[in-house]
Amino acid sequence: MVEPQGSTLVGPHAWRPAAVEAFDATAAVFDARFGGWASVAAQRRAVQRLLLDAFPPGAHLLELGGGTGEDAVFLAERGRRVLLTDGAPSMVAEAAARVQRAGLADRIETRTLLLEEIEGFAHEWRRAGGAAFDGAYSNFAALNCVPDLAPVARGLAALLRPGAPAVLVIFGPLPPGEILVQLVRGDVRAAFRRLSRGAVPARLGGRHFEVWYPWPRRVARAFAPWFRLRRMRGVGVFVPPSAAEPWISRHPRLLALLDALDRVAAAPLARLGDHVAFWFERSTAPAPVE
């Protein structure tokens, strides 16, 4: 068997990407490490407002890279149903525990699923008679850990009904906030790392993996013709990235001002966001997975 680049063998015939291994290893402490950061909370609120706008109550949604389940619980508490998927088994376990604590097991299902395997999942789902989803979403850059977005697009196309929204939040390639923070720290390489057209080294919990920072045109091209790009929104145009923590959390008034500016700048300056939210709509192009 040829082992995919940047992956880790987990059995005689199985593998997990190195990024998934990193997140799997940090699942138990993930919320404790990032959950208290005010910049992360502000960016999450911006995404959640968009999700509520995209998906009406009663919608059955597919989440990709759901992590510990914070967004799924948020949506389920407001009348949506969610199938949360993540490639890291420990993340899925943390999410399932959160769902049980929230008393939302009737609204949220959890499943371990690699993004690289979504086409196979779509085939299984359709063959078993699963109903088409009313929408899909992915928050906080899970898709940046995938070198080729086209297979994800094909899998989603087979799982969503025509007209269904797909809100995908991906790291932006040119965020002035991160550039400024890293330049202040004197790290020129980190300041401009997102301009790379290839893989960029990353690290989480002492584990190394690779990420990619596709430009919006490339993202839209990967999802055509099965999805039409309806709009883009910048997430963290003025609200700084997590690289500014813990400093920015100690200045709540400044962060509140930057958050207010983000609400105004999210549409016109979308490409400058720390993250960029792509609101796609499933077209009537035939599903590529039968």
Short mmCIF file of C-alpha atoms in Angstrom, two decimals:
data_model
loop_
_atom_site.label_atom_id
_atom_site.label_comp_id
_atom_site.label_asym_id
_atom_site.label_seq_id
_atom_site.Cartn_x
_atom_site.Cartn_y
_atom_site.Cartn_z
CA MET A 1 0.00 0.00 0.00
CA VAL A 2 1.23 3.52 -0.78
CA GLU A 3 0.92 5.69 2.30
CA PRO A 4 -0.49 9.16 1.47
CA GLN A 5 1.98 11.97 2.07
CA GLY A 6 1.63 13.53 5.51
CA SER A 7 -0.35 10.62 6.96
CA THR A 8 0.13 8.16 9.76
CA LEU A 9 -0.58 4.44 9.60
CA VAL A 10 -3.03 3.27 12.28
CA GLY A 11 -3.42 -0.35 11.23
CA PRO A 12 -2.40 -2.78 8.52
CA HIS A 13 -4.80 -1.27 6.01
CA ALA A 14 -5.75 2.07 7.54
CA TRP A 15 -4.25 5.52 7.81
CA ARG A 16 -5.08 8.90 9.23
CA PRO A 17 -3.66 12.18 7.96
CA ALA A 18 -1.08 13.76 10.22
CA ALA A 19 -3.41 16.71 10.88
CA VAL A 20 -6.10 14.34 12.15
CA GLU A 21 -3.54 12.64 14.40
CA ALA A 22 -2.60 16.02 15.86
CA PHE A 23 -6.17 17.00 16.64
CA ASP A 24 -6.97 13.53 17.93
CA ALA A 25 -4.09 13.77 20.40
CA THR A 26 -5.25 17.16 21.71
CA ALA A 27 -9.00 16.51 21.88
CA ALA A 28 -9.16 16.16 25.65
CA VAL A 29 -7.55 19.57 26.24
CA PHE A 30 -8.70 21.38 23.10
CA ASP A 31 -11.56 23.35 24.67
CA ALA A 32 -9.51 24.22 27.74
CA ARG A 33 -6.72 25.58 25.55
CA PHE A 34 -8.74 27.56 23.01
CA GLY A 35 -12.20 27.95 24.55
CA GLY A 36 -11.30 30.80 26.85
CA TRP A 37 -9.76 33.01 24.19
CA ALA A 38 -11.93 36.04 23.48
CA SER A 39 -10.74 36.40 19.86
CA VAL A 40 -11.78 32.82 19.07
CA ALA A 41 -15.17 33.37 20.73
CA ALA A 42 -15.76 36.56 18.71
CA GLN A 43 -14.95 34.81 15.44
CA ARG A 44 -17.17 31.86 16.36
CA ARG A 45 -20.09 34.17 17.08
CA ALA A 46 -19.69 35.72 13.64
CA VAL A 47 -19.83 32.30 12.01
CA GLN A 48 -22.80 31.22 14.09
CA ARG A 49 -24.78 34.27 13.01
CA LEU A 50 -24.12 33.25 9.42
CA LEU A 51 -25.18 29.66 10.10
CA LEU A 52 -28.47 30.80 11.59
CA ASP A 53 -29.05 32.93 8.51
CA ALA A 54 -28.26 30.06 6.13
CA PHE A 55 -30.17 27.22 7.80
CA PRO A 56 -33.79 27.56 8.97
CA PRO A 57 -35.16 25.71 12.01
CA GLY A 58 -35.91 22.09 11.21
CA ALA A 59 -33.06 21.78 8.70
CA HIS A 60 -31.06 18.54 8.71
CA LEU A 61 -27.40 19.48 8.43
CA LEU A 62 -24.07 17.77 7.83
CA GLU A 63 -21.08 19.15 9.72
CA LEU A 64 -17.54 18.48 8.50
CA GLY A 65 -14.69 18.75 10.99
CA GLY A 66 -17.09 19.23 13.89
CA GLY A 67 -14.43 18.99 16.59
CA THR A 68 -15.83 18.98 20.12
CA GLY A 69 -19.35 19.85 18.98
CA GLU A 70 -19.73 23.50 19.97
CA ASP A 71 -21.41 24.61 16.75
CA ALA A 72 -23.59 21.51 16.50
CA VAL A 73 -24.94 22.07 20.01
CA PHE A 74 -25.51 25.76 19.25
CA LEU A 75 -27.58 24.89 16.17
CA ALA A 76 -29.46 22.00 17.79
CA GLU A 77 -30.50 24.22 20.69
CA ARG A 78 -32.08 26.46 18.06
CA GLY A 79 -34.10 23.79 16.29
CA ARG A 80 -31.71 22.31 13.72
CA ARG A 81 -30.66 18.65 13.44
CA VAL A 82 -27.01 17.81 12.83
CA LEU A 83 -24.90 14.86 11.77
CA LEU A 84 -21.52 15.87 13.19
CA THR A 85 -18.50 14.26 11.55
CA ASP A 86 -14.81 14.56 12.30
CA GLY A 87 -11.80 12.52 11.29
CA ALA A 88 -10.38 12.36 14.83
CA PRO A 89 -12.07 9.68 16.96
CA SER A 90 -11.19 11.46 20.20
CA MET A 91 -12.78 14.66 18.93
CA VAL A 92 -15.94 12.73 18.08
CA ALA A 93 -15.94 11.21 21.57
CA GLU A 94 -15.63 14.67 23.13
CA ALA A 95 -18.48 15.91 20.93
CA ALA A 96 -20.69 12.95 21.84
CA ALA A 97 -20.10 13.63 25.53
CA ARG A 98 -21.01 17.30 25.05
CA VAL A 99 -24.19 16.29 23.23
CA GLN A 100 -25.19 13.98 26.08
CA ARG A 101 -24.55 16.68 28.69
CA ALA A 102 -26.70 19.09 26.70
CA GLY A 103 -29.52 16.54 26.41
CA LEU A 104 -29.51 16.80 22.60
CA ALA A 105 -28.95 13.20 21.55
CA ASP A 106 -32.26 13.29 19.67
CA ARG A 107 -31.01 16.16 17.50
CA ILE A 108 -27.30 15.44 17.02
CA GLU A 109 -25.64 12.28 15.72
CA THR A 110 -21.87 11.86 15.68
CA ARG A 111 -19.67 9.88 13.32
CA THR A 112 -15.95 9.51 12.68
CA LEU A 113 -15.33 10.45 9.05
CA LEU A 114 -12.20 11.64 7.29
CA LEU A 115 -12.70 14.46 4.82
CA GLU A 116 -10.70 12.36 2.37
CA GLU A 117 -13.40 9.67 2.59
CA ILE A 118 -16.50 11.77 2.06
CA GLU A 119 -17.10 10.45 -1.46
CA GLY A 120 -17.22 6.88 -0.15
CA PHE A 121 -19.51 7.98 2.68
CA ALA A 122 -21.82 9.66 0.16
CA HIS A 123 -22.01 6.45 -1.85
CA GLU A 124 -22.89 4.44 1.27
CA TRP A 125 -25.43 7.02 2.42
CA ARG A 126 -27.26 7.08 -0.90
CA ARG A 127 -27.16 3.30 -1.32
CA ALA A 128 -28.72 2.92 2.15
CA GLY A 129 -31.52 5.30 1.19
CA GLY A 130 -30.37 8.20 3.32
CA ALA A 131 -32.26 11.43 2.68
CA ALA A 132 -30.44 14.36 1.13
CA PHE A 133 -29.25 16.91 3.67
CA ASP A 134 -30.74 20.41 3.79
CA GLY A 135 -27.30 21.95 4.16
CA ALA A 136 -23.71 21.48 5.25
CA TYR A 137 -21.13 23.53 7.07
CA SER A 138 -17.53 23.41 8.22
CA ASN A 139 -16.11 25.91 10.67
CA PHE A 140 -12.61 27.00 11.64
CA ALA A 141 -10.51 25.70 8.80
CA ALA A 142 -10.85 21.91 8.83
CA LEU A 143 -10.76 22.16 5.04
CA ASN A 144 -7.34 23.83 5.15
CA CYS A 145 -5.97 20.43 6.15
CA VAL A 146 -7.01 18.94 2.77
CA PRO A 147 -4.70 19.51 -0.21
CA ASP A 148 -7.43 18.98 -2.82
CA LEU A 149 -10.94 20.31 -2.21
CA ALA A 150 -12.49 18.79 -5.34
CA PRO A 151 -13.20 15.36 -3.77
CA VAL A 152 -14.89 17.11 -0.84
CA ALA A 153 -17.03 19.06 -3.30
CA ARG A 154 -18.02 15.89 -5.15
CA GLY A 155 -18.97 14.14 -1.94
CA LEU A 156 -21.02 17.08 -0.69
CA ALA A 157 -22.76 17.36 -4.05
CA ALA A 158 -24.01 13.80 -3.66
CA LEU A 159 -25.26 14.43 -0.13
CA LEU A 160 -27.08 17.77 -0.49
CA ARG A 161 -30.37 18.49 -2.19
CA PRO A 162 -30.43 21.09 -5.00
CA GLY A 163 -30.60 24.59 -3.55
CA ALA A 164 -29.10 23.52 -0.21
CA PRO A 165 -26.56 25.94 1.31
CA ALA A 166 -23.03 24.89 2.21
CA VAL A 167 -21.21 27.33 4.51
CA LEU A 168 -17.51 26.58 4.55
CA VAL A 169 -15.16 28.61 6.74
CA ILE A 170 -11.56 28.44 5.56
CA PHE A 171 -8.39 30.26 6.60
CA GLY A 172 -7.90 33.29 4.39
CA PRO A 173 -4.65 33.68 2.45
CA LEU A 174 -4.04 37.37 3.20
CA PRO A 175 -5.11 38.39 6.73
CA PRO A 176 -3.60 41.74 7.76
CA GLY A 177 -4.22 40.94 11.43
CA GLU A 178 -1.96 37.90 11.44
CA ILE A 179 0.64 39.65 9.32
CA LEU A 180 0.76 42.53 11.82
CA VAL A 181 0.90 40.29 14.89
CA GLN A 182 3.71 38.16 13.50
CA LEU A 183 5.71 41.17 12.29
CA VAL A 184 5.47 42.71 15.75
CA ARG A 185 6.88 39.46 17.07
CA GLY A 186 9.67 39.66 14.52
CA ASP A 187 8.67 36.46 12.72
CA VAL A 188 8.64 37.48 9.05
CA ARG A 189 8.28 33.93 7.78
CA ALA A 190 5.13 33.32 9.86
CA ALA A 191 3.73 36.71 8.85
CA PHE A 192 3.60 35.79 5.17
CA ARG A 193 3.28 31.99 5.33
CA ARG A 194 -0.27 32.03 3.96
CA LEU A 195 0.95 33.41 0.65
CA SER A 196 2.53 30.05 -0.15
CA ARG A 197 0.87 28.14 -2.99
CA GLY A 198 1.93 24.80 -1.56
CA ALA A 199 1.86 23.01 1.78
CA VAL A 200 2.80 25.01 4.87
CA PRO A 201 4.19 23.32 8.00
CA ALA A 202 1.98 23.53 11.08
CA ARG A 203 2.13 22.17 14.61
CA LEU A 204 -0.41 21.39 17.31
CA GLY A 205 0.36 19.76 20.62
CA GLY A 206 3.91 19.08 19.51
CA ARG A 207 2.76 17.18 16.41
CA HIS A 208 3.65 18.33 12.94
CA PHE A 209 1.39 18.35 9.88
CA GLU A 210 0.70 20.43 6.78
CA VAL A 211 -1.96 22.98 5.85
CA TRP A 212 -2.92 24.79 2.65
CA TYR A 213 -4.23 28.34 2.13
CA PRO A 214 -6.20 28.39 -1.13
CA TRP A 215 -7.25 31.71 -2.65
CA PRO A 216 -11.01 32.28 -3.01
CA ARG A 217 -10.93 31.78 -6.78
CA ARG A 218 -9.37 28.36 -6.32
CA VAL A 219 -11.98 27.39 -3.72
CA ALA A 220 -14.86 28.43 -6.00
CA ARG A 221 -13.30 26.54 -8.90
CA ALA A 222 -12.96 23.36 -6.83
CA PHE A 223 -16.68 23.39 -5.98
CA ALA A 224 -17.97 24.10 -9.49
CA PRO A 225 -20.17 23.04 -11.23
CA TRP A 226 -21.99 21.40 -8.32
CA PHE A 227 -22.05 24.56 -6.21
CA ARG A 228 -22.57 28.25 -6.94
CA LEU A 229 -20.85 30.81 -4.74
CA ARG A 230 -23.57 33.11 -3.40
CA ARG A 231 -21.50 35.28 -1.10
CA MET A 232 -18.31 35.54 0.95
CA ARG A 233 -17.87 36.97 4.41
CA GLY A 234 -14.66 37.80 6.22
CA VAL A 235 -14.37 36.38 9.73
CA GLY A 236 -11.74 38.24 11.70
CA VAL A 237 -11.02 41.14 9.36
CA PHE A 238 -10.34 43.39 12.36
CA VAL A 239 -10.76 40.88 15.20
CA PRO A 240 -7.22 39.50 15.50
CA PRO A 241 -6.29 35.84 15.06
CA SER A 242 -5.53 33.48 17.91
CA ALA A 243 -1.86 34.41 17.46
CA ALA A 244 -2.74 37.62 19.33
CA GLU A 245 -3.69 35.65 22.43
CA PRO A 246 -3.61 35.94 25.35
CA TRP A 247 -2.91 39.67 24.94
CA ILE A 248 -6.14 40.59 23.17
CA SER A 249 -8.30 38.80 25.76
CA ARG A 250 -6.94 41.24 28.35
CA HIS A 251 -8.37 44.16 26.37
CA PRO A 252 -12.13 43.51 26.08
CA ARG A 253 -13.05 47.08 25.10
CA LEU A 254 -10.62 47.06 22.20
CA LEU A 255 -11.87 43.66 21.10
CA ALA A 256 -15.48 44.86 21.27
CA LEU A 257 -14.58 47.77 18.98
CA LEU A 258 -12.82 45.47 16.52
CA ASP A 259 -15.79 43.10 16.61
CA ALA A 260 -18.13 45.98 15.73
CA LEU A 261 -15.86 46.94 12.82
CA ASP A 262 -15.94 43.34 11.61
CA ARG A 263 -19.71 43.43 11.27
CA VAL A 264 -19.36 46.35 8.87
CA ALA A 265 -16.34 45.03 6.99
CA ALA A 266 -17.32 41.36 6.69
CA ALA A 267 -18.74 41.68 3.17
CA PRO A 268 -16.62 44.36 1.44
CA LEU A 269 -13.34 43.12 2.94
CA ALA A 270 -14.16 39.41 2.94
CA ARG A 271 -10.86 38.37 1.35
CA LEU A 272 -8.91 39.97 4.21
CA GLY A 273 -10.46 37.86 6.96
CA ASP A 274 -8.45 35.61 9.21
CA HIS A 275 -11.06 33.14 7.98
CA VAL A 276 -13.24 33.48 4.90
CA ALA A 277 -16.78 32.09 5.01
CA PHE A 278 -17.92 30.79 1.62
CA TRP A 279 -21.69 30.50 1.26
CA PHE A 280 -22.27 28.05 -1.57
CA GLU A 281 -25.56 26.82 -2.98
CA ARG A 282 -25.99 23.34 -4.40
CA SER A 283 -26.71 23.66 -8.13
CA THR A 284 -28.80 21.31 -10.27
CA ALA A 285 -25.69 19.70 -11.81
CA PRO A 286 -26.00 15.89 -11.48
CA ALA A 287 -24.33 14.39 -8.44
CA PRO A 288 -20.97 12.87 -9.36
CA VAL A 289 -21.36 9.93 -6.94
CA GLU A 290 -23.93 7.31 -7.84
#
